[in-house]
Short mmCIF file of C-alpha atoms and ligand atoms in Angstrom, two decimals:
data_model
loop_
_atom_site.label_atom_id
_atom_site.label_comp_id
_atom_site.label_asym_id
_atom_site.label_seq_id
_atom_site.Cartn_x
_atom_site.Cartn_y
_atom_site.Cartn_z
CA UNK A 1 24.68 -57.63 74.33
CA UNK A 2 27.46 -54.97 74.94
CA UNK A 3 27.32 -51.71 73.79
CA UNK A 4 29.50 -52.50 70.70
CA UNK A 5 27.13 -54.98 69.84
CA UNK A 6 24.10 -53.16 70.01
CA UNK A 7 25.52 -50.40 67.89
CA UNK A 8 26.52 -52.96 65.64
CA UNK A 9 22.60 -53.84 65.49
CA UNK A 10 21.45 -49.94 65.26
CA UNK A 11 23.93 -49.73 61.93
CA UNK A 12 23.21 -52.32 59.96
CA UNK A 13 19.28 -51.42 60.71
CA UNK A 14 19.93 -48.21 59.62
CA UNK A 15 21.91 -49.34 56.43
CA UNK A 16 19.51 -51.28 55.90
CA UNK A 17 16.51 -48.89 56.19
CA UNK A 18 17.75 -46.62 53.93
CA UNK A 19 17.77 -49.68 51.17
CA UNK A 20 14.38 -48.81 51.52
CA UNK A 21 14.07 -44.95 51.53
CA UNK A 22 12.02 -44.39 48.20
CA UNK A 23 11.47 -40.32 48.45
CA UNK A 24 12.73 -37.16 50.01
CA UNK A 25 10.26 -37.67 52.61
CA UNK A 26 11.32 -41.19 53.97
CA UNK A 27 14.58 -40.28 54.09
CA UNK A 28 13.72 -37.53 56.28
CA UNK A 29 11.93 -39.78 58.37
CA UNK A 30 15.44 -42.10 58.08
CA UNK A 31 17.42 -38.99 59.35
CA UNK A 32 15.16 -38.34 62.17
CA UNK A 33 15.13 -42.28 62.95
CA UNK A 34 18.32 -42.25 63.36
CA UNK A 35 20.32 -38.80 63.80
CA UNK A 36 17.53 -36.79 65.03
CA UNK A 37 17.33 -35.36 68.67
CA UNK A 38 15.78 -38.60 69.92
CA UNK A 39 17.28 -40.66 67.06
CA UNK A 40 18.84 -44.40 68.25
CA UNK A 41 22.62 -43.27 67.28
CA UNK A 42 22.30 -40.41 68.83
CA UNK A 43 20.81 -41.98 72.18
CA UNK A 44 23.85 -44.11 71.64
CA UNK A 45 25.78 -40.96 72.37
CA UNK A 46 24.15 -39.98 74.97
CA UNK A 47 24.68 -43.59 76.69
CA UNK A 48 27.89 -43.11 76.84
CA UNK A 49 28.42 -41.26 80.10
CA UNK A 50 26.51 -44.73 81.33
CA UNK A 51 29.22 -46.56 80.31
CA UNK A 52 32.32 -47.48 82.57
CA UNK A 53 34.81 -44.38 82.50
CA UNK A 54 37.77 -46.98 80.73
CA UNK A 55 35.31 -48.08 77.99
CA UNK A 56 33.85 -44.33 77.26
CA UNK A 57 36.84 -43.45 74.24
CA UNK A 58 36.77 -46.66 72.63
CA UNK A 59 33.25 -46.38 72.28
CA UNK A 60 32.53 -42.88 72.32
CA UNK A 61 35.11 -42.72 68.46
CA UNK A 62 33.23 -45.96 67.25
CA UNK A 63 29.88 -43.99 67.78
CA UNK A 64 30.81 -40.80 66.03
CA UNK A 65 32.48 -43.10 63.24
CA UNK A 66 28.65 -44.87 62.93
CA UNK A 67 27.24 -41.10 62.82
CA UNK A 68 29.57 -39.65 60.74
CA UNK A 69 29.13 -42.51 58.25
CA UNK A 70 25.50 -42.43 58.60
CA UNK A 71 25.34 -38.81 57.88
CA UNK A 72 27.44 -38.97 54.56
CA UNK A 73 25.21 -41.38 53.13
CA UNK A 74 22.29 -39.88 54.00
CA UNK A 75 23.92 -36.68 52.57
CA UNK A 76 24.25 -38.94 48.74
CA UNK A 77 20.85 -40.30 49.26
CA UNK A 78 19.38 -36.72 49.39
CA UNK A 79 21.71 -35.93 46.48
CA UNK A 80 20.09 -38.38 44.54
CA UNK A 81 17.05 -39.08 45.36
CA UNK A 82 16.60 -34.97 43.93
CA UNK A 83 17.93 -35.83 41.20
CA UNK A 84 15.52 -38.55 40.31
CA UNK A 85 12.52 -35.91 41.46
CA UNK A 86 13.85 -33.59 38.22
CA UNK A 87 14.48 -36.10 36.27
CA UNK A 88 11.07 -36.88 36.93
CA UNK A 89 9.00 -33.89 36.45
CA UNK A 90 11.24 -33.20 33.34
CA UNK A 91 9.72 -36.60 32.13
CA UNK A 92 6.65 -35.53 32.67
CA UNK A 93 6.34 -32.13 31.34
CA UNK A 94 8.53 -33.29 28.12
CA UNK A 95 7.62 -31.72 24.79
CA UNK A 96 7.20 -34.03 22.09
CA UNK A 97 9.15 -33.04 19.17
CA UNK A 98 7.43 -35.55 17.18
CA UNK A 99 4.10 -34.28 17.13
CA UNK A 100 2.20 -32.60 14.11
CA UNK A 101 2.36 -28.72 14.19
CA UNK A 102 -0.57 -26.61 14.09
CA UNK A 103 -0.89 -25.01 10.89
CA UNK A 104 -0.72 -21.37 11.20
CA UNK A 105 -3.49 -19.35 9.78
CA UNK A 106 -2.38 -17.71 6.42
CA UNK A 107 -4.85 -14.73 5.36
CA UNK A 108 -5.29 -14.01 1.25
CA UNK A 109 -6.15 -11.12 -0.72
CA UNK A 110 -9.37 -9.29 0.01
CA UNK A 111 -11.87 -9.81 -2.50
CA UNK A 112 -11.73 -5.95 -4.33
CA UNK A 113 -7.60 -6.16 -4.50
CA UNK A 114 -8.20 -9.30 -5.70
CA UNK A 115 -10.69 -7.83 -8.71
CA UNK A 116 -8.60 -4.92 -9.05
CA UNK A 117 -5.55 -6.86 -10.36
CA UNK A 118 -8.00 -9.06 -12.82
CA UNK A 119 -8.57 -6.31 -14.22
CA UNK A 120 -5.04 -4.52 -14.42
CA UNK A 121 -3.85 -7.58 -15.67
CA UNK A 122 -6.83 -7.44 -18.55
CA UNK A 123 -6.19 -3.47 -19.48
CA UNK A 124 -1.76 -4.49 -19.27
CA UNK A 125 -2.61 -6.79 -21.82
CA UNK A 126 -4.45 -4.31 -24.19
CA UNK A 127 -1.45 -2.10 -23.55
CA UNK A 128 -2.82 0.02 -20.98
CA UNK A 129 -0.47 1.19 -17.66
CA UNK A 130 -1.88 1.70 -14.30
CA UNK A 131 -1.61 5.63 -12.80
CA UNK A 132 -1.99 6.26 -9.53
CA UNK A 133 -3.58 10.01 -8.28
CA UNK A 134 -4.20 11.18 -4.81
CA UNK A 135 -7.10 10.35 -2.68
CA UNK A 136 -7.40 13.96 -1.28
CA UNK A 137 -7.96 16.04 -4.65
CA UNK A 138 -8.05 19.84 -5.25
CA UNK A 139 -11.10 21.31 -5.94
CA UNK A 140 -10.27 22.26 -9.58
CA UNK A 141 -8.92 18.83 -10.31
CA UNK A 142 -12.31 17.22 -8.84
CA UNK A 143 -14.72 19.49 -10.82
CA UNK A 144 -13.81 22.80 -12.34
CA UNK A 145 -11.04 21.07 -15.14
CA UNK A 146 -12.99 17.94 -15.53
CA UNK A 147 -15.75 20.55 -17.45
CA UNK A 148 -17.65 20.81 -14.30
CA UNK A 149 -18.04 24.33 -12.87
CA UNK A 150 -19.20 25.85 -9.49
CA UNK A 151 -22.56 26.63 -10.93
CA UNK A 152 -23.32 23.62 -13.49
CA UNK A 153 -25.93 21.43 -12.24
CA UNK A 154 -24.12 18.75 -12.75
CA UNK A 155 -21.92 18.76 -9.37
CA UNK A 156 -25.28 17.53 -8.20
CA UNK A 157 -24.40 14.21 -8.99
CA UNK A 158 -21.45 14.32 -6.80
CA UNK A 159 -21.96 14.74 -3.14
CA UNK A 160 -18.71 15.81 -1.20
CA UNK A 161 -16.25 15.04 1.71
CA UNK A 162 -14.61 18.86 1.81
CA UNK A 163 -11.21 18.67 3.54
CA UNK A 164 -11.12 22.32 3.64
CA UNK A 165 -12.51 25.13 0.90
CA UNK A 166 -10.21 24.50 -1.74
CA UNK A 167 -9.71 20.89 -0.96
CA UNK A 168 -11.81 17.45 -0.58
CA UNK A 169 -11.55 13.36 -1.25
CA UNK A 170 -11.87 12.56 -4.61
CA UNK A 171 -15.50 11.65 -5.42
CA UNK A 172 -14.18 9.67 -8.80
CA UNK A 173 -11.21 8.68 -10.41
CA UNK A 174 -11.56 11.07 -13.26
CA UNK A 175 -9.07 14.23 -11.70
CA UNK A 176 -5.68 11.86 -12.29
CA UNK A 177 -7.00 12.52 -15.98
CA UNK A 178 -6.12 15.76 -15.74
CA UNK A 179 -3.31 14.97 -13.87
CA UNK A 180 -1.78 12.45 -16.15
CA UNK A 181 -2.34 14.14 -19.29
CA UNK A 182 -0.34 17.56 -17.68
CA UNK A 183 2.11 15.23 -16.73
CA UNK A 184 2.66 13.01 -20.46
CA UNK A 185 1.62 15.91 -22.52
CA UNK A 186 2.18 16.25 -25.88
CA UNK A 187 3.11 12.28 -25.93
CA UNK A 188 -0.04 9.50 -26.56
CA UNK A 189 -1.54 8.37 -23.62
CA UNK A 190 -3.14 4.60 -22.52
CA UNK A 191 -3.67 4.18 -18.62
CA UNK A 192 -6.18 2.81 -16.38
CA UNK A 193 -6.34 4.96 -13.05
CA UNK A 194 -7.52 2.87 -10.29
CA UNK A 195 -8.36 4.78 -6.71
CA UNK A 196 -10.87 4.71 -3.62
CA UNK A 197 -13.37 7.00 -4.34
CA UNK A 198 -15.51 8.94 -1.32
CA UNK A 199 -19.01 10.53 -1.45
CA UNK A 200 -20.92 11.55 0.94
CA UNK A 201 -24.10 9.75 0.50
CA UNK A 202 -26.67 7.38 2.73
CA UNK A 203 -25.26 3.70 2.99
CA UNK A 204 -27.25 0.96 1.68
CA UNK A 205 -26.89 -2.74 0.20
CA UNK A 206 -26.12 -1.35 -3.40
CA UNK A 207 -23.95 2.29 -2.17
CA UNK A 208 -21.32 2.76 -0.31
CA UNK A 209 -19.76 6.21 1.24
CA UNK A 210 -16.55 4.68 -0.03
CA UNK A 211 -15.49 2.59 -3.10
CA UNK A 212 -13.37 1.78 -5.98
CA UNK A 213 -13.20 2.69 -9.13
CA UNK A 214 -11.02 1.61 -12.06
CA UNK A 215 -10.69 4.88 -14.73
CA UNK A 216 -9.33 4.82 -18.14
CA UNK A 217 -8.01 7.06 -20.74
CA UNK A 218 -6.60 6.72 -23.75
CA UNK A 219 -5.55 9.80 -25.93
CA UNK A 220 -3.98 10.01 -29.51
CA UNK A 221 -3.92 11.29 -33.21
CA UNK A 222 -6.96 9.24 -34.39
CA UNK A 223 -8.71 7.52 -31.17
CA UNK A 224 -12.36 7.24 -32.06
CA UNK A 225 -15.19 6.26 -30.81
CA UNK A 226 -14.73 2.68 -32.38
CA UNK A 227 -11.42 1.97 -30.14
CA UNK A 228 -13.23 3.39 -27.37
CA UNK A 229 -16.37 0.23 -28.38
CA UNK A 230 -13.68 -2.50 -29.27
CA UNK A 231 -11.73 -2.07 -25.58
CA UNK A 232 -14.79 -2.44 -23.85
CA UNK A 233 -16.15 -5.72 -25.59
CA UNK A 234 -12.71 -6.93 -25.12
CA UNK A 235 -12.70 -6.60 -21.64
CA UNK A 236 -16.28 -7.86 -20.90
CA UNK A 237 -14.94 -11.23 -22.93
CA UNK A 238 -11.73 -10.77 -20.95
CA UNK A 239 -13.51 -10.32 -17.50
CA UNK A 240 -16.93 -11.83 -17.75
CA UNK A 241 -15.94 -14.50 -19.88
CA UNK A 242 -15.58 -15.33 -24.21
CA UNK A 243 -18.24 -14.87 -26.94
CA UNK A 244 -20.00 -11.68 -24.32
CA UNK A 245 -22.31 -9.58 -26.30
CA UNK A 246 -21.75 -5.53 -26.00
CA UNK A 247 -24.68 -2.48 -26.34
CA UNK A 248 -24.01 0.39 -26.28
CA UNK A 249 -26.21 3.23 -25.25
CA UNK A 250 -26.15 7.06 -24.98
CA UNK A 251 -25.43 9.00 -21.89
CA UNK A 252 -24.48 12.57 -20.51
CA UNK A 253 -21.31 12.55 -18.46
CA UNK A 254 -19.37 16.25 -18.65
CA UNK A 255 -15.99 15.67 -19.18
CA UNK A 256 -17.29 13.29 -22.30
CA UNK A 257 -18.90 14.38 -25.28
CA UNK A 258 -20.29 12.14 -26.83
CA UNK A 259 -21.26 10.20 -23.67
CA UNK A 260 -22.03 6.77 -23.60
CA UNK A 261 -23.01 3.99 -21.09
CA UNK A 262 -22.02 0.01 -21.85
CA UNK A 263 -23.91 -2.86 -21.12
CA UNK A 264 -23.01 -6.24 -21.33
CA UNK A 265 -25.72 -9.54 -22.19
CA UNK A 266 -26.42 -11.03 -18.47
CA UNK A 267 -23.46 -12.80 -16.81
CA UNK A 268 -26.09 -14.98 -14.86
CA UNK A 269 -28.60 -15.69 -17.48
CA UNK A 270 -27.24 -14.42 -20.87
CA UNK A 271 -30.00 -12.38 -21.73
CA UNK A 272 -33.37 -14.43 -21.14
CA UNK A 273 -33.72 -12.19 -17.62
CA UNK A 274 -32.98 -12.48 -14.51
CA UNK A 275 -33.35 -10.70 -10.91
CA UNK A 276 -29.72 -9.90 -11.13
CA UNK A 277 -30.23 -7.82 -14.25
CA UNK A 278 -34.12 -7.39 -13.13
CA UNK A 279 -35.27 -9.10 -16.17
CA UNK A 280 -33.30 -6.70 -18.83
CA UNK A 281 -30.60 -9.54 -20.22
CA UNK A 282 -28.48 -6.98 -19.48
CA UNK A 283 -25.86 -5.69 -16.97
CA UNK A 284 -23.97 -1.69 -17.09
CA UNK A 285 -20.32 -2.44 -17.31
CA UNK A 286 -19.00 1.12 -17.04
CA UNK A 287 -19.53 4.74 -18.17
CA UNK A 288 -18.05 6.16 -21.25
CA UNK A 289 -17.27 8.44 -23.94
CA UNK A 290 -14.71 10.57 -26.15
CA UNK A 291 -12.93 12.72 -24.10
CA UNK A 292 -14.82 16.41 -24.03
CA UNK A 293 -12.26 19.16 -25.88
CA UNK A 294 -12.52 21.61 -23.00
CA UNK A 295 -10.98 18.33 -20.93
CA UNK A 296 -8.44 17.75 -23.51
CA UNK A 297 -7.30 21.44 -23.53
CA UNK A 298 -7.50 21.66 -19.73
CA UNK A 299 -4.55 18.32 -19.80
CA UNK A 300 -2.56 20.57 -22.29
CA UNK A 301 -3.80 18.99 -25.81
CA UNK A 302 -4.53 20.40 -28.63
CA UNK A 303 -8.45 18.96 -29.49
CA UNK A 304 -8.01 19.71 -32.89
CA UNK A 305 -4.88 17.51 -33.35
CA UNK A 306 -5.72 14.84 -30.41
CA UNK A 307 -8.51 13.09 -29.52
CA UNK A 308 -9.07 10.61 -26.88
CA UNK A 309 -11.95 8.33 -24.83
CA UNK A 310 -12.19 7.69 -21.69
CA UNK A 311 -14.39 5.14 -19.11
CA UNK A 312 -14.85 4.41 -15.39
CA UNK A 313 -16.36 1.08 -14.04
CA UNK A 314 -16.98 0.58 -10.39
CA UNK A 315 -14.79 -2.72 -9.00
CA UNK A 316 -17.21 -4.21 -6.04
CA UNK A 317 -20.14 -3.84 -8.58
CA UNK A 318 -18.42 -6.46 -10.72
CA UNK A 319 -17.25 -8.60 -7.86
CA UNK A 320 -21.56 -8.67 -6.65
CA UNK A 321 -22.36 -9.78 -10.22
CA UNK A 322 -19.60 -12.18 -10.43
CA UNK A 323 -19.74 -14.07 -7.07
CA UNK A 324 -23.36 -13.14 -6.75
CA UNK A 325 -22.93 -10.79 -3.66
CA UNK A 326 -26.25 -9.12 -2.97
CA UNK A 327 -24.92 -6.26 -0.05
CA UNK A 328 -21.78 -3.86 -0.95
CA UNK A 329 -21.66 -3.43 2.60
CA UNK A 330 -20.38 -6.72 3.17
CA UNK A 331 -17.04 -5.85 1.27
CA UNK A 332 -16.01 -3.61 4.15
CA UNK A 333 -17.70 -4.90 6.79
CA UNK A 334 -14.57 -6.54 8.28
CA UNK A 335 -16.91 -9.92 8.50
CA UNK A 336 -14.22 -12.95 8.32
CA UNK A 337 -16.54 -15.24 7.08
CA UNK A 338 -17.70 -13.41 4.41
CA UNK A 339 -14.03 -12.67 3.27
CA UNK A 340 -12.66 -16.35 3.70
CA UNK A 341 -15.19 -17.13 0.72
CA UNK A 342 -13.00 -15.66 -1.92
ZN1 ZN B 1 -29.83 -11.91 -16.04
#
C-alpha cells in the first residue's frame, strides 16, 4: 500500500467513525483520533518528510485536503450535535400548558363585617342611614354631652383609653349622636352609627378591650316609645329570624330617660332554656330608651318640640349566639381556621 492508499484507508475510517459519533464527547474523542497531536492524519503529515522528495507536494496538498475536509465536518457535527443537546434539555424541562392550574386562594369577609352589613342592610330597609363618627373622640363628646359629667358615678361604667387630657378612643358609639344631630339639626333624624369601640378592661371569653357596636337614633315630632318597641321586634324577626317574641324591660342608661333593655325569646331553644341563655328563654338584644332632653338640647333640639329614641347592640355578641361561638377572643385572634368557618 502507497501512501495515497493508506490515506485513502485513514479517510474513509474517519468518515466513517463519525457516522457513529452520538455526543459532544465522542466526537471529541473523533477529533483527537484523528486531528489531534498524535492523531492518524496528522501522523500522515508528519510522514511526509519520509516520503521521496518528488512525491512530497503531491501528497503533502492531498493530506491537507483530507484534514481540511475532516476538520469542516467535524466543525458541522459539533454544530449539531449542540443543537440536539438544547433541543434536548428544552424537552425535558418543557412546561405543560395543558395542565390544570392551581386554584388560587380567595379570602372572604371576616365574620363581624360580615354581621355588620346584615344588619345595615336590616336598619336601610326600615329607613335608617348609616353615620360614621371618629374612633378617637373628645372628651365632651364621650361623656360630658351624652348627660354624663366628670363627677356622675356613672363614668364608672366606662373604663378609658385617654389619648391625651382632653382626648381618648371612643368607649361607645353614642358621641356620633351628638355629632349627627349638630350636624342635621333642626331636620328629623333616622341613622344607625356603627364604630369600634375601646375600653380598657381585663380580656376574657365574653369581653374584649376592643369591639363593635352598631348605635341608633332616631329623632322627630312624635317618636315614642312605641316606634322605639316596634323597630326592635322588627329587627330581632329581621335578624334572628320570623315570628321572634320581644320583652322589654327597664334599665338606667344616662343619655336615655326612660331607659330600657330588650330581650328576645332564645334563638337556640325558643324559650324552654338553654345554657346559651342560662336557662332564662331569653337573650339581651341591645340597650335602649327615649333620648334624655339634656341629650336632645346638647344636639341642638328643642325637647319640647322633638323627641327621639335611641339603642346600641354589640355585633360579635350576636355573631356568638348565632353561629354558637363560645370565646369573643376568637374574632380577633387572627386564627385562620376559625375565620374560614364563616
Ligand atoms: Zn335558650
Amino acid at each position: 500500500m502507497d501512501s495515497f492508499e493508506e490515506l485513502a484507508v485513514v479517510r474513509a475510517e474517519a468518515l466513517a467513525a463519525l457516522e457513529e459519533t452520538e455526543n459532544i464527547a465522542a466526537l471529541r474523542d473523533w477529533e483527537k483520533a484523528y486531528l489531534g497531536r498524535k492523531g492518524k492524519v496528522t501522523l500522515q503529515i508528519r510522514a511526509i518528510g519520509k516520503l521521496p522528495p518528488a512525491q512530497r507536494p503531491a501528497f503533502g496538498k492531498e493530506v491537507n485536503q483530507v484534514k481540511q475536509e475532516l476538520a469542516v465536518l467535524y466543525a458541522e457535527a459539533e454544530k449539531s450535535l449542540k443543537r440536539a443537546e438544547i433541543a434536548r434539555r428544552l424537552a425535558a424541562s418543557a412546561v405543560d400548558v395543558t395542565l390544570p392550574g392551581r386554584p388560587a386562594i380567595s379570602g372572604h369577609l371576616h365574620l363581624t363585617t360580615q354581621t355588620l352589613r346584615q344588619i345595615y342592610a336590616i336598619f336601610a330597609q326600615l329607613g335608617f342611614e348609616v353615620y360614621e363618627s371618629p374612633d378617637v373622640e373628645l372628651e365632651s363628646y364621650n361623656f360630658d354631652l351624652l348627660n354624663i359629667p366628670a363627677y356622675h358615678p356613672a363614668r364608672d361604667m366606662w373604663d378609658t383609653f385617654w389619648v391625651d387630657d382632653k382626648r381618648l378612643l371612643r368607649t361607645h358609639t353614642s358621641p356620633g349622636q351628638i355629632r349627627v344631630m349638630r350636624e342635621r339639626t333642626p331636620e328629623p333624624i333616622r341613622v344607625i352609627l356603627p364604630g369600634k369601640c375601646y375600653r380598657y378592661e381585663q380580656i376574657t371569653a365574653r369581653s374584649e378591650h376592643q369591639f363593635y357596636q352598631v348605635e341608633g337614633l332616631a329623632v322627630g315630632r312624635q317618636v315614642s316609645m312605641t316606634d322605639l318597641i316596634g323597630t326592635m321586634h322588627q329587627f330581632a324577626e329581621l335578624f334572628y329570624g320570623e315570628g321572634r317574641q320581644i320583652r322589654v324591660r327597664s334599665s338606667y342608661f344616662p343619655f336615655t330617660e326612660p331607659s330600657i333593655e330588650v330581650d328576645t325569646d332564645c334563638i337556640l331553644c325558643g324559650g324552654e332554656g338553654c345554657p346559651i341563655c342560662k336557662y332564662t328563654g331569653w337573650l339581651e338584644i341591645a340597650g335602649a330608651g327615649m333620648v334624655h332632653p339634656v341629650v336632645l338640647e346638647n344636639g341642638g333640639y328643642n325637647p319640647d318640640e322633638w323627641s327621639g329614641f335611641a339603642f346600641g347592640m354589640g355585633v360579635e355578641r350576636p355573631s356568638m349566639m348565632k353561629y354558637g361561638v363560645e370565646d369573643i377572643r376568637l374574632f380577633y385572634g387572627n386564627d385562620l381556621r376559625f375565620l374560614r368557618q364563616f
